[in-house]
Structures are given as structure tokens and as C-alpha cells.
């Protein structure tokens, strides 16, 4: 199964992820939400939880939106 946690998705931003988690409340909330959604997706994919195809697709889209927003924040931090 593919790893989708942020450290696997963006290994080059490991230091920025840590810095933003401790210094930026908005980033920390999005980070936690991303990982909650990701865990939910994984549980559905391994059949530990039930979900319709529509629900799973919706969760994956939500995970992607969160990842995009977090990535934009990481890129901005790297420039500063």
C-alpha cells in the first residue's frame, strides 16, 4: 500500500513540516486533518471500515485538497 503521510509525500520538506507544525496553528490543524482523512482512506481501502465508492472518492478528494494547501504553505516557508 502506498504511503501518503506528508513525510513520504514531501521528504524534501521534512524540516519545514516540523517548523510549521510548531509555529503555525493553521498548518498544524490542516496537518492533523490531512492525517485523519488519510487514516480513514487507508482503513476503507483495507476493508477495516465500510464506505461506498462515492464516500471513498470524496475522502480522496478531500485528502488531495488538504495536501495541495499544505504544499503551498510549505513552498512559501521554503522561500522565507
N, CA, C and O atoms as a Maestro MAE file, in Angstrom:
{
 s_m_m2io_version
 :::
 2.0.0
}

f_m_ct {
 s_m_title
 :::
 protein
 m_atom[320] {
  # First column is atom index #
  i_m_mmod_type
  r_m_x_coord
  r_m_y_coord
  r_m_z_coord
  i_m_residue_number
  s_m_chain_name
  s_m_pdb_residue_name
  s_m_pdb_atom_name
  i_m_atomic_number
  :::
  1 25 0.844 -1.184 0.000 1 A "UNK " " N  " 7
  2 3 0.000 0.000 0.000 1 A "UNK " " CA " 6
  3 2 0.887 1.244 0.000 1 A "UNK " " C  " 6
  4 15 1.884 1.323 0.718 1 A "UNK " " O  " 8
  5 25 0.506 2.178 -0.800 2 A "UNK " " N  " 7
  6 3 1.258 3.422 -0.954 2 A "UNK " " CA " 6
  7 2 1.161 4.288 0.300 2 A "UNK " " C  " 6
  8 15 0.096 4.413 0.905 2 A "UNK " " O  " 8
  9 25 2.287 4.879 0.677 3 A "UNK " " N  " 7
  10 3 2.333 5.777 1.833 3 A "UNK " " CA " 6
  11 2 1.899 7.181 1.401 3 A "UNK " " C  " 6
  12 15 2.393 7.710 0.405 3 A "UNK " " O  " 8
  13 25 0.977 7.776 2.154 4 A "UNK " " N  " 7
  14 3 0.511 9.121 1.819 4 A "UNK " " CA " 6
  15 2 0.737 10.127 2.942 4 A "UNK " " C  " 6
  16 15 0.268 11.261 2.852 4 A "UNK " " O  " 8
  17 25 1.450 9.730 4.004 5 A "UNK " " N  " 7
  18 3 1.699 10.727 5.031 5 A "UNK " " CA " 6
  19 2 2.623 11.802 4.450 5 A "UNK " " C  " 6
  20 15 3.353 11.546 3.493 5 A "UNK " " O  " 8
  21 25 2.588 12.984 5.022 6 A "UNK " " N  " 7
  22 3 3.311 14.114 4.433 6 A "UNK " " CA " 6
  23 2 4.820 13.916 4.383 6 A "UNK " " C  " 6
  24 15 5.478 14.437 3.482 6 A "UNK " " O  " 8
  25 25 5.374 13.182 5.321 7 A "UNK " " N  " 7
  26 3 6.819 12.949 5.296 7 A "UNK " " CA " 6
  27 2 7.219 12.073 4.111 7 A "UNK " " C  " 6
  28 15 8.332 12.204 3.603 7 A "UNK " " O  " 8
  29 25 6.342 11.189 3.666 8 A "UNK " " N  " 7
  30 3 6.615 10.392 2.471 8 A "UNK " " CA " 6
  31 2 6.286 11.179 1.202 8 A "UNK " " C  " 6
  32 15 6.967 11.041 0.185 8 A "UNK " " O  " 8
  33 25 5.262 11.987 1.265 9 A "UNK " " N  " 7
  34 3 4.858 12.780 0.104 9 A "UNK " " CA " 6
  35 2 5.883 13.871 -0.218 9 A "UNK " " C  " 6
  36 15 6.184 14.131 -1.383 9 A "UNK " " O  " 8
  37 25 6.412 14.501 0.831 10 A "UNK " " N  " 7
  38 3 7.327 15.632 0.656 10 A "UNK " " CA " 6
  39 2 8.584 15.467 1.520 10 A "UNK " " C  " 6
  40 15 8.802 16.259 2.437 10 A "UNK " " O  " 8
  41 25 9.403 14.462 1.244 11 A "UNK " " N  " 7
  42 3 10.587 14.250 2.100 11 A "UNK " " CA " 6
  43 2 11.551 15.438 2.096 11 A "UNK " " C  " 6
  44 15 12.269 15.652 3.072 11 A "UNK " " O  " 8
  45 25 11.572 16.200 1.021 12 A "UNK " " N  " 7
  46 3 12.466 17.355 0.935 12 A "UNK " " CA " 6
  47 2 12.020 18.504 1.849 12 A "UNK " " C  " 6
  48 15 12.779 19.446 2.077 12 A "UNK " " O  " 8
  49 25 10.799 18.425 2.369 13 A "UNK " " N  " 7
  50 3 10.269 19.475 3.245 13 A "UNK " " CA " 6
  51 2 10.192 19.033 4.702 13 A "UNK " " C  " 6
  52 15 9.464 19.640 5.488 13 A "UNK " " O  " 8
  53 25 10.918 18.000 5.073 14 A "UNK " " N  " 7
  54 3 10.841 17.457 6.437 14 A "UNK " " CA " 6
  55 2 11.043 18.553 7.494 14 A "UNK " " C  " 6
  56 15 10.265 18.651 8.442 14 A "UNK " " O  " 8
  57 25 12.078 19.365 7.331 15 A "UNK " " N  " 7
  58 3 12.358 20.420 8.318 15 A "UNK " " CA " 6
  59 2 11.259 21.480 8.339 15 A "UNK " " C  " 6
  60 15 10.866 21.949 9.407 15 A "UNK " " O  " 8
  61 25 10.761 21.858 7.153 16 A "UNK " " N  " 7
  62 3 9.702 22.864 7.086 16 A "UNK " " CA " 6
  63 2 8.408 22.343 7.709 16 A "UNK " " C  " 6
  64 15 7.685 23.093 8.364 16 A "UNK " " O  " 8
  65 25 8.116 21.050 7.504 17 A "UNK " " N  " 7
  66 3 6.911 20.459 8.106 17 A "UNK " " CA " 6
  67 2 6.987 20.606 9.624 17 A "UNK " " C  " 6
  68 15 6.032 21.056 10.257 17 A "UNK " " O  " 8
  69 25 8.109 20.230 10.195 18 A "UNK " " N  " 7
  70 3 8.265 20.334 11.649 18 A "UNK " " CA " 6
  71 2 8.151 21.791 12.113 18 A "UNK " " C  " 6
  72 15 7.445 22.093 13.075 18 A "UNK " " O  " 8
  73 25 8.852 22.680 11.419 19 A "UNK " " N  " 7
  74 3 8.835 24.095 11.817 19 A "UNK " " CA " 6
  75 2 7.425 24.677 11.772 19 A "UNK " " C  " 6
  76 15 7.017 25.397 12.683 19 A "UNK " " O  " 8
  77 25 6.688 24.365 10.717 20 A "UNK " " N  " 7
  78 3 5.329 24.907 10.599 20 A "UNK " " CA " 6
  79 2 4.376 24.264 11.607 20 A "UNK " " C  " 6
  80 15 3.472 24.932 12.109 20 A "UNK " " O  " 8
  81 25 4.561 22.991 11.907 21 A "UNK " " N  " 7
  82 3 3.692 22.338 12.896 21 A "UNK " " CA " 6
  83 2 3.797 23.009 14.256 21 A "UNK " " C  " 6
  84 15 2.805 23.099 14.978 21 A "UNK " " O  " 8
  85 25 4.983 23.479 14.613 22 A "UNK " " N  " 7
  86 3 5.149 24.087 15.941 22 A "UNK " " CA " 6
  87 2 4.921 25.595 15.941 22 A "UNK " " C  " 6
  88 15 4.693 26.183 16.998 22 A "UNK " " O  " 8
  89 25 4.978 26.228 14.771 23 A "UNK " " N  " 7
  90 3 4.883 27.695 14.752 23 A "UNK " " CA " 6
  91 2 3.613 28.236 14.118 23 A "UNK " " C  " 6
  92 15 3.317 29.422 14.258 23 A "UNK " " O  " 8
  93 25 2.855 27.393 13.424 24 A "UNK " " N  " 7
  94 3 1.698 27.875 12.675 24 A "UNK " " CA " 6
  95 2 0.488 27.009 13.009 24 A "UNK " " C  " 6
  96 15 0.389 25.863 12.573 24 A "UNK " " O  " 8
  97 25 -0.420 27.569 13.779 25 A "UNK " " N  " 7
  98 3 -1.600 26.819 14.215 25 A "UNK " " CA " 6
  99 2 -2.460 26.343 13.066 25 A "UNK " " C  " 6
  100 15 -3.000 25.238 13.112 25 A "UNK " " O  " 8
  101 25 -2.597 27.164 12.033 26 A "UNK " " N  " 7
  102 3 -3.407 26.777 10.873 26 A "UNK " " CA " 6
  103 2 -2.781 25.572 10.174 26 A "UNK " " C  " 6
  104 15 -3.481 24.619 9.832 26 A "UNK " " O  " 8
  105 25 -1.475 25.612 9.965 27 A "UNK " " N  " 7
  106 3 -0.787 24.477 9.352 27 A "UNK " " CA " 6
  107 2 -0.952 23.223 10.213 27 A "UNK " " C  " 6
  108 15 -1.224 22.142 9.691 27 A "UNK " " O  " 8
  109 25 -0.792 23.365 11.512 28 A "UNK " " N  " 7
  110 3 -0.909 22.219 12.417 28 A "UNK " " CA " 6
  111 2 -2.299 21.595 12.337 28 A "UNK " " C  " 6
  112 15 -2.425 20.371 12.343 28 A "UNK " " O  " 8
  113 25 -3.344 22.421 12.262 29 A "UNK " " N  " 7
  114 3 -4.713 21.896 12.153 29 A "UNK " " CA " 6
  115 2 -4.913 21.173 10.823 29 A "UNK " " C  " 6
  116 15 -5.491 20.087 10.779 29 A "UNK " " O  " 8
  117 25 -4.429 21.788 9.735 30 A "UNK " " N  " 7
  118 3 -4.539 21.145 8.425 30 A "UNK " " CA " 6
  119 2 -3.741 19.844 8.384 30 A "UNK " " C  " 6
  120 15 -4.197 18.855 7.812 30 A "UNK " " O  " 8
  121 25 -2.565 19.841 8.982 31 A "UNK " " N  " 7
  122 3 -1.718 18.655 9.065 31 A "UNK " " CA " 6
  123 2 -2.476 17.524 9.767 31 A "UNK " " C  " 6
  124 15 -2.523 16.400 9.267 31 A "UNK " " O  " 8
  125 25 -3.066 17.825 10.922 32 A "UNK " " N  " 7
  126 3 -3.822 16.817 11.671 32 A "UNK " " CA " 6
  127 2 -5.029 16.325 10.880 32 A "UNK " " C  " 6
  128 15 -5.312 15.127 10.854 32 A "UNK " " O  " 8
  129 25 -5.743 17.253 10.234 33 A "UNK " " N  " 7
  130 3 -6.906 16.873 9.436 33 A "UNK " " CA " 6
  131 2 -6.492 15.987 8.266 33 A "UNK " " C  " 6
  132 15 -7.152 14.991 7.969 33 A "UNK " " O  " 8
  133 25 -5.393 16.355 7.602 34 A "UNK " " N  " 7
  134 3 -4.886 15.547 6.489 34 A "UNK " " CA " 6
  135 2 -4.617 14.119 6.950 34 A "UNK " " C  " 6
  136 15 -5.020 13.163 6.286 34 A "UNK " " O  " 8
  137 25 -3.943 13.974 8.072 35 A "UNK " " N  " 7
  138 3 -3.602 12.633 8.547 35 A "UNK " " CA " 6
  139 2 -4.826 11.868 9.035 35 A "UNK " " C  " 6
  140 15 -4.868 10.644 8.905 35 A "UNK " " O  " 8
  141 25 -5.816 12.549 9.589 36 A "UNK " " N  " 7
  142 3 -7.070 11.877 9.965 36 A "UNK " " CA " 6
  143 2 -7.786 11.349 8.723 36 A "UNK " " C  " 6
  144 15 -8.245 10.207 8.702 36 A "UNK " " O  " 8
  145 25 -7.879 12.182 7.696 37 A "UNK " " N  " 7
  146 3 -8.531 11.764 6.447 37 A "UNK " " CA " 6
  147 2 -7.742 10.624 5.805 37 A "UNK " " C  " 6
  148 15 -8.330 9.656 5.323 37 A "UNK " " O  " 8
  149 25 -6.436 10.733 5.798 38 A "UNK " " N  " 7
  150 3 -5.596 9.687 5.219 38 A "UNK " " CA " 6
  151 2 -5.808 8.352 5.933 38 A "UNK " " C  " 6
  152 15 -5.943 7.314 5.284 38 A "UNK " " O  " 8
  153 25 -5.837 8.377 7.269 39 A "UNK " " N  " 7
  154 3 -6.079 7.142 8.033 39 A "UNK " " CA " 6
  155 2 -7.441 6.547 7.680 39 A "UNK " " C  " 6
  156 15 -7.585 5.331 7.563 39 A "UNK " " O  " 8
  157 25 -8.430 7.412 7.515 40 A "UNK " " N  " 7
  158 3 -9.767 6.947 7.156 40 A "UNK " " CA " 6
  159 2 -9.739 6.272 5.777 40 A "UNK " " C  " 6
  160 15 -10.324 5.203 5.601 40 A "UNK " " O  " 8
  161 25 -9.072 6.882 4.812 41 A "UNK " " N  " 7
  162 3 -8.952 6.299 3.473 41 A "UNK " " CA " 6
  163 2 -8.292 4.928 3.554 41 A "UNK " " C  " 6
  164 15 -8.769 3.966 2.952 41 A "UNK " " O  " 8
  165 25 -7.208 4.842 4.291 42 A "UNK " " N  " 7
  166 3 -6.488 3.567 4.409 42 A "UNK " " CA " 6
  167 2 -7.383 2.508 5.039 42 A "UNK " " C  " 6
  168 15 -7.405 1.368 4.577 42 A "UNK " " O  " 8
  169 25 -8.111 2.863 6.076 43 A "UNK " " N  " 7
  170 3 -8.993 1.891 6.736 43 A "UNK " " CA " 6
  171 2 -10.067 1.380 5.780 43 A "UNK " " C  " 6
  172 15 -10.424 0.203 5.819 43 A "UNK " " O  " 8
  173 25 -10.577 2.250 4.933 44 A "UNK " " N  " 7
  174 3 -11.568 1.825 3.939 44 A "UNK " " CA " 6
  175 2 -10.905 0.919 2.903 44 A "UNK " " C  " 6
  176 15 -11.471 -0.106 2.522 44 A "UNK " " O  " 8
  177 25 -9.720 1.288 2.451 45 A "UNK " " N  " 7
  178 3 -9.035 0.510 1.413 45 A "UNK " " CA " 6
  179 2 -8.640 -0.894 1.880 45 A "UNK " " C  " 6
  180 15 -8.591 -1.824 1.075 45 A "UNK " " O  " 8
  181 25 -8.361 -1.047 3.168 46 A "UNK " " N  " 7
  182 3 -8.010 -2.377 3.683 46 A "UNK " " CA " 6
  183 2 -9.233 -3.093 4.264 46 A "UNK " " C  " 6
  184 15 -9.106 -4.116 4.937 46 A "UNK " " O  " 8
  185 25 -10.400 -2.545 3.995 47 A "UNK " " N  " 7
  186 3 -11.677 -3.136 4.418 47 A "UNK " " CA " 6
  187 2 -11.854 -3.213 5.931 47 A "UNK " " C  " 6
  188 15 -12.588 -4.071 6.420 47 A "UNK " " O  " 8
  189 25 -11.200 -2.341 6.670 48 A "UNK " " N  " 7
  190 3 -11.398 -2.252 8.106 48 A "UNK " " CA " 6
  191 2 -12.619 -1.385 8.428 48 A "UNK " " C  " 6
  192 15 -13.190 -1.470 9.515 48 A "UNK " " O  " 8
  193 25 -13.006 -0.551 7.455 49 A "UNK " " N  " 7
  194 3 -14.208 0.287 7.552 49 A "UNK " " CA " 6
  195 2 -14.973 0.163 6.251 49 A "UNK " " C  " 6
  196 15 -14.393 -0.056 5.188 49 A "UNK " " O  " 8
  197 25 -16.271 0.304 6.350 50 A "UNK " " N  " 7
  198 3 -17.103 0.268 5.154 50 A "UNK " " CA " 6
  199 2 -17.369 1.677 4.652 50 A "UNK " " C  " 6
  200 15 -17.567 2.607 5.434 50 A "UNK " " O  " 8
  201 25 -17.370 1.815 3.339 51 A "UNK " " N  " 7
  202 3 -17.717 3.088 2.702 51 A "UNK " " CA " 6
  203 2 -18.135 2.786 1.270 51 A "UNK " " C  " 6
  204 15 -17.661 1.831 0.654 51 A "UNK " " O  " 8
  205 25 -19.017 3.606 0.764 52 A "UNK " " N  " 7
  206 3 -19.395 3.459 -0.639 52 A "UNK " " CA " 6
  207 2 -18.259 3.988 -1.507 52 A "UNK " " C  " 6
  208 15 -17.363 4.679 -1.022 52 A "UNK " " O  " 8
  209 25 -18.305 3.660 -2.777 53 A "UNK " " N  " 7
  210 3 -17.304 4.189 -3.707 53 A "UNK " " CA " 6
  211 2 -17.333 5.709 -3.715 53 A "UNK " " C  " 6
  212 15 -16.289 6.358 -3.776 53 A "UNK " " O  " 8
  213 25 -18.533 6.274 -3.653 54 A "UNK " " N  " 7
  214 3 -18.676 7.725 -3.629 54 A "UNK " " CA " 6
  215 2 -18.009 8.315 -2.386 54 A "UNK " " C  " 6
  216 15 -17.292 9.311 -2.479 54 A "UNK " " O  " 8
  217 25 -18.242 7.706 -1.230 55 A "UNK " " N  " 7
  218 3 -17.642 8.199 0.010 55 A "UNK " " CA " 6
  219 2 -16.118 8.117 -0.044 55 A "UNK " " C  " 6
  220 15 -15.430 9.041 0.389 55 A "UNK " " O  " 8
  221 25 -15.589 7.011 -0.574 56 A "UNK " " N  " 7
  222 3 -14.144 6.862 -0.681 56 A "UNK " " CA " 6
  223 2 -13.567 7.906 -1.631 56 A "UNK " " C  " 6
  224 15 -12.535 8.514 -1.346 56 A "UNK " " O  " 8
  225 25 -14.231 8.106 -2.745 57 A "UNK " " N  " 7
  226 3 -13.770 9.118 -3.703 57 A "UNK " " CA " 6
  227 2 -13.780 10.497 -3.072 57 A "UNK " " C  " 6
  228 15 -12.855 11.281 -3.283 57 A "UNK " " O  " 8
  229 25 -14.809 10.804 -2.305 58 A "UNK " " N  " 7
  230 3 -14.907 12.087 -1.626 58 A "UNK " " CA " 6
  231 2 -13.772 12.258 -0.617 58 A "UNK " " C  " 6
  232 15 -13.189 13.338 -0.521 58 A "UNK " " O  " 8
  233 25 -13.459 11.217 0.126 59 A "UNK " " N  " 7
  234 3 -12.350 11.272 1.079 59 A "UNK " " CA " 6
  235 2 -11.023 11.510 0.364 59 A "UNK " " C  " 6
  236 15 -10.198 12.297 0.828 59 A "UNK " " O  " 8
  237 25 -10.820 10.839 -0.751 60 A "UNK " " N  " 7
  238 3 -9.571 11.016 -1.500 60 A "UNK " " CA " 6
  239 2 -9.452 12.431 -2.056 60 A "UNK " " C  " 6
  240 15 -8.360 13.001 -2.079 60 A "UNK " " O  " 8
  241 25 -10.563 12.997 -2.502 61 A "UNK " " N  " 7
  242 3 -10.545 14.374 -2.993 61 A "UNK " " CA " 6
  243 2 -10.240 15.348 -1.862 61 A "UNK " " C  " 6
  244 15 -9.499 16.313 -2.047 61 A "UNK " " O  " 8
  245 25 -10.811 15.089 -0.698 62 A "UNK " " N  " 7
  246 3 -10.559 15.943 0.471 62 A "UNK " " CA " 6
  247 2 -9.086 15.857 0.867 62 A "UNK " " C  " 6
  248 15 -8.465 16.874 1.178 62 A "UNK " " O  " 8
  249 25 -8.527 14.645 0.856 63 A "UNK " " N  " 7
  250 3 -7.106 14.461 1.171 63 A "UNK " " CA " 6
  251 2 -6.235 15.233 0.183 63 A "UNK " " C  " 6
  252 15 -5.253 15.863 0.577 63 A "UNK " " O  " 8
  253 25 -6.589 15.185 -1.081 64 A "UNK " " N  " 7
  254 3 -5.813 15.888 -2.105 64 A "UNK " " CA " 6
  255 2 -5.887 17.401 -1.923 64 A "UNK " " C  " 6
  256 15 -4.875 18.090 -2.052 64 A "UNK " " O  " 8
  257 25 -7.079 17.926 -1.624 65 A "UNK " " N  " 7
  258 3 -7.217 19.370 -1.387 65 A "UNK " " CA " 6
  259 2 -6.362 19.813 -0.194 65 A "UNK " " C  " 6
  260 15 -5.691 20.844 -0.243 65 A "UNK " " O  " 8
  261 25 -6.399 19.014 0.873 66 A "UNK " " N  " 7
  262 3 -5.589 19.338 2.047 66 A "UNK " " CA " 6
  263 2 -4.102 19.281 1.715 66 A "UNK " " C  " 6
  264 15 -3.336 20.155 2.118 66 A "UNK " " O  " 8
  265 25 -3.700 18.252 0.982 67 A "UNK " " N  " 7
  266 3 -2.291 18.116 0.606 67 A "UNK " " CA " 6
  267 2 -1.847 19.304 -0.244 67 A "UNK " " C  " 6
  268 15 -0.751 19.829 -0.047 67 A "UNK " " O  " 8
  269 25 -2.679 19.727 -1.177 68 A "UNK " " N  " 7
  270 3 -2.349 20.885 -2.011 68 A "UNK " " CA " 6
  271 2 -2.173 22.142 -1.168 68 A "UNK " " C  " 6
  272 15 -1.235 22.912 -1.378 68 A "UNK " " O  " 8
  273 25 -3.075 22.348 -0.214 69 A "UNK " " N  " 7
  274 3 -2.986 23.536 0.630 69 A "UNK " " CA " 6
  275 2 -1.734 23.487 1.509 69 A "UNK " " C  " 6
  276 15 -1.045 24.495 1.668 69 A "UNK " " O  " 8
  277 25 -1.445 22.327 2.074 70 A "UNK " " N  " 7
  278 3 -0.247 22.170 2.888 70 A "UNK " " CA " 6
  279 2 1.019 22.382 2.053 70 A "UNK " " C  " 6
  280 15 1.974 23.008 2.513 70 A "UNK " " O  " 8
  281 25 1.020 21.861 0.836 71 A "UNK " " N  " 7
  282 3 2.175 22.014 -0.057 71 A "UNK " " CA " 6
  283 2 2.433 23.488 -0.363 71 A "UNK " " C  " 6
  284 15 3.581 23.933 -0.359 71 A "UNK " " O  " 8
  285 25 1.375 24.239 -0.626 72 A "UNK " " N  " 7
  286 3 1.537 25.672 -0.899 72 A "UNK " " CA " 6
  287 2 2.154 26.384 0.305 72 A "UNK " " C  " 6
  288 15 3.000 27.264 0.143 72 A "UNK " " O  " 8
  289 25 1.734 26.006 1.499 73 A "UNK " " N  " 7
  290 3 2.291 26.606 2.701 73 A "UNK " " CA " 6
  291 2 3.763 26.210 2.859 73 A "UNK " " C  " 6
  292 15 4.583 27.032 3.268 73 A "UNK " " O  " 8
  293 25 4.099 24.962 2.540 74 A "UNK " " N  " 7
  294 3 5.482 24.507 2.633 74 A "UNK " " CA " 6
  295 2 6.366 25.245 1.636 74 A "UNK " " C  " 6
  296 15 7.478 25.656 1.968 74 A "UNK " " O  " 8
  297 25 5.871 25.412 0.417 75 A "UNK " " N  " 7
  298 3 6.655 26.146 -0.602 75 A "UNK " " CA " 6
  299 2 6.913 27.570 -0.141 75 A "UNK " " C  " 6
  300 15 8.016 28.088 -0.313 75 A "UNK " " O  " 8
  301 25 5.916 28.200 0.438 76 A "UNK " " N  " 7
  302 3 6.076 29.564 0.934 76 A "UNK " " CA " 6
  303 2 7.072 29.646 2.067 76 A "UNK " " C  " 6
  304 15 7.825 30.615 2.162 76 A "UNK " " O  " 8
  305 25 7.090 28.654 2.919 77 A "UNK " " N  " 7
  306 3 8.032 28.610 4.047 77 A "UNK " " CA " 6
  307 2 9.460 28.416 3.541 77 A "UNK " " C  " 6
  308 15 10.399 28.985 4.098 77 A "UNK " " O  " 8
  309 25 9.624 27.620 2.492 78 A "UNK " " N  " 7
  310 3 10.964 27.335 1.962 78 A "UNK " " CA " 6
  311 2 11.613 28.580 1.381 78 A "UNK " " C  " 6
  312 15 12.836 28.719 1.400 78 A "UNK " " O  " 8
  313 25 10.787 29.488 0.864 79 A "UNK " " N  " 7
  314 3 11.307 30.717 0.259 79 A "UNK " " CA " 6
  315 2 11.731 31.707 1.338 79 A "UNK " " C  " 6
  316 15 12.695 32.453 1.167 79 A "UNK " " O  " 8
  317 25 11.000 31.705 2.453 80 A "UNK " " N  " 7
  318 3 11.263 32.690 3.519 80 A "UNK " " CA " 6
  319 2 12.560 32.431 4.236 80 A "UNK " " C  " 6
  320 15 12.917 33.171 5.153 80 A "UNK " " O  " 8
  :::
 }
 m_bond[319] {
  # First column is bond index #
  i_m_from
  i_m_to
  i_m_order
  :::
  1 1 2 1
  2 2 3 1
  3 3 4 2
  4 3 5 1
  5 5 6 1
  6 6 7 1
  7 7 8 2
  8 7 9 1
  9 9 10 1
  10 10 11 1
  11 11 12 2
  12 11 13 1
  13 13 14 1
  14 14 15 1
  15 15 16 2
  16 15 17 1
  17 17 18 1
  18 18 19 1
  19 19 20 2
  20 19 21 1
  21 21 22 1
  22 22 23 1
  23 23 24 2
  24 23 25 1
  25 25 26 1
  26 26 27 1
  27 27 28 2
  28 27 29 1
  29 29 30 1
  30 30 31 1
  31 31 32 2
  32 31 33 1
  33 33 34 1
  34 34 35 1
  35 35 36 2
  36 35 37 1
  37 37 38 1
  38 38 39 1
  39 39 40 2
  40 39 41 1
  41 41 42 1
  42 42 43 1
  43 43 44 2
  44 43 45 1
  45 45 46 1
  46 46 47 1
  47 47 48 2
  48 47 49 1
  49 49 50 1
  50 50 51 1
  51 51 52 2
  52 51 53 1
  53 53 54 1
  54 54 55 1
  55 55 56 2
  56 55 57 1
  57 57 58 1
  58 58 59 1
  59 59 60 2
  60 59 61 1
  61 61 62 1
  62 62 63 1
  63 63 64 2
  64 63 65 1
  65 65 66 1
  66 66 67 1
  67 67 68 2
  68 67 69 1
  69 69 70 1
  70 70 71 1
  71 71 72 2
  72 71 73 1
  73 73 74 1
  74 74 75 1
  75 75 76 2
  76 75 77 1
  77 77 78 1
  78 78 79 1
  79 79 80 2
  80 79 81 1
  81 81 82 1
  82 82 83 1
  83 83 84 2
  84 83 85 1
  85 85 86 1
  86 86 87 1
  87 87 88 2
  88 87 89 1
  89 89 90 1
  90 90 91 1
  91 91 92 2
  92 91 93 1
  93 93 94 1
  94 94 95 1
  95 95 96 2
  96 95 97 1
  97 97 98 1
  98 98 99 1
  99 99 100 2
  100 99 101 1
  101 101 102 1
  102 102 103 1
  103 103 104 2
  104 103 105 1
  105 105 106 1
  106 106 107 1
  107 107 108 2
  108 107 109 1
  109 109 110 1
  110 110 111 1
  111 111 112 2
  112 111 113 1
  113 113 114 1
  114 114 115 1
  115 115 116 2
  116 115 117 1
  117 117 118 1
  118 118 119 1
  119 119 120 2
  120 119 121 1
  121 121 122 1
  122 122 123 1
  123 123 124 2
  124 123 125 1
  125 125 126 1
  126 126 127 1
  127 127 128 2
  128 127 129 1
  129 129 130 1
  130 130 131 1
  131 131 132 2
  132 131 133 1
  133 133 134 1
  134 134 135 1
  135 135 136 2
  136 135 137 1
  137 137 138 1
  138 138 139 1
  139 139 140 2
  140 139 141 1
  141 141 142 1
  142 142 143 1
  143 143 144 2
  144 143 145 1
  145 145 146 1
  146 146 147 1
  147 147 148 2
  148 147 149 1
  149 149 150 1
  150 150 151 1
  151 151 152 2
  152 151 153 1
  153 153 154 1
  154 154 155 1
  155 155 156 2
  156 155 157 1
  157 157 158 1
  158 158 159 1
  159 159 160 2
  160 159 161 1
  161 161 162 1
  162 162 163 1
  163 163 164 2
  164 163 165 1
  165 165 166 1
  166 166 167 1
  167 167 168 2
  168 167 169 1
  169 169 170 1
  170 170 171 1
  171 171 172 2
  172 171 173 1
  173 173 174 1
  174 174 175 1
  175 175 176 2
  176 175 177 1
  177 177 178 1
  178 178 179 1
  179 179 180 2
  180 179 181 1
  181 181 182 1
  182 182 183 1
  183 183 184 2
  184 183 185 1
  185 185 186 1
  186 186 187 1
  187 187 188 2
  188 187 189 1
  189 189 190 1
  190 190 191 1
  191 191 192 2
  192 191 193 1
  193 193 194 1
  194 194 195 1
  195 195 196 2
  196 195 197 1
  197 197 198 1
  198 198 199 1
  199 199 200 2
  200 199 201 1
  201 201 202 1
  202 202 203 1
  203 203 204 2
  204 203 205 1
  205 205 206 1
  206 206 207 1
  207 207 208 2
  208 207 209 1
  209 209 210 1
  210 210 211 1
  211 211 212 2
  212 211 213 1
  213 213 214 1
  214 214 215 1
  215 215 216 2
  216 215 217 1
  217 217 218 1
  218 218 219 1
  219 219 220 2
  220 219 221 1
  221 221 222 1
  222 222 223 1
  223 223 224 2
  224 223 225 1
  225 225 226 1
  226 226 227 1
  227 227 228 2
  228 227 229 1
  229 229 230 1
  230 230 231 1
  231 231 232 2
  232 231 233 1
  233 233 234 1
  234 234 235 1
  235 235 236 2
  236 235 237 1
  237 237 238 1
  238 238 239 1
  239 239 240 2
  240 239 241 1
  241 241 242 1
  242 242 243 1
  243 243 244 2
  244 243 245 1
  245 245 246 1
  246 246 247 1
  247 247 248 2
  248 247 249 1
  249 249 250 1
  250 250 251 1
  251 251 252 2
  252 251 253 1
  253 253 254 1
  254 254 255 1
  255 255 256 2
  256 255 257 1
  257 257 258 1
  258 258 259 1
  259 259 260 2
  260 259 261 1
  261 261 262 1
  262 262 263 1
  263 263 264 2
  264 263 265 1
  265 265 266 1
  266 266 267 1
  267 267 268 2
  268 267 269 1
  269 269 270 1
  270 270 271 1
  271 271 272 2
  272 271 273 1
  273 273 274 1
  274 274 275 1
  275 275 276 2
  276 275 277 1
  277 277 278 1
  278 278 279 1
  279 279 280 2
  280 279 281 1
  281 281 282 1
  282 282 283 1
  283 283 284 2
  284 283 285 1
  285 285 286 1
  286 286 287 1
  287 287 288 2
  288 287 289 1
  289 289 290 1
  290 290 291 1
  291 291 292 2
  292 291 293 1
  293 293 294 1
  294 294 295 1
  295 295 296 2
  296 295 297 1
  297 297 298 1
  298 298 299 1
  299 299 300 2
  300 299 301 1
  301 301 302 1
  302 302 303 1
  303 303 304 2
  304 303 305 1
  305 305 306 1
  306 306 307 1
  307 307 308 2
  308 307 309 1
  309 309 310 1
  310 310 311 1
  311 311 312 2
  312 311 313 1
  313 313 314 1
  314 314 315 1
  315 315 316 2
  316 315 317 1
  317 317 318 1
  318 318 319 1
  319 319 320 2
  :::
 }
}
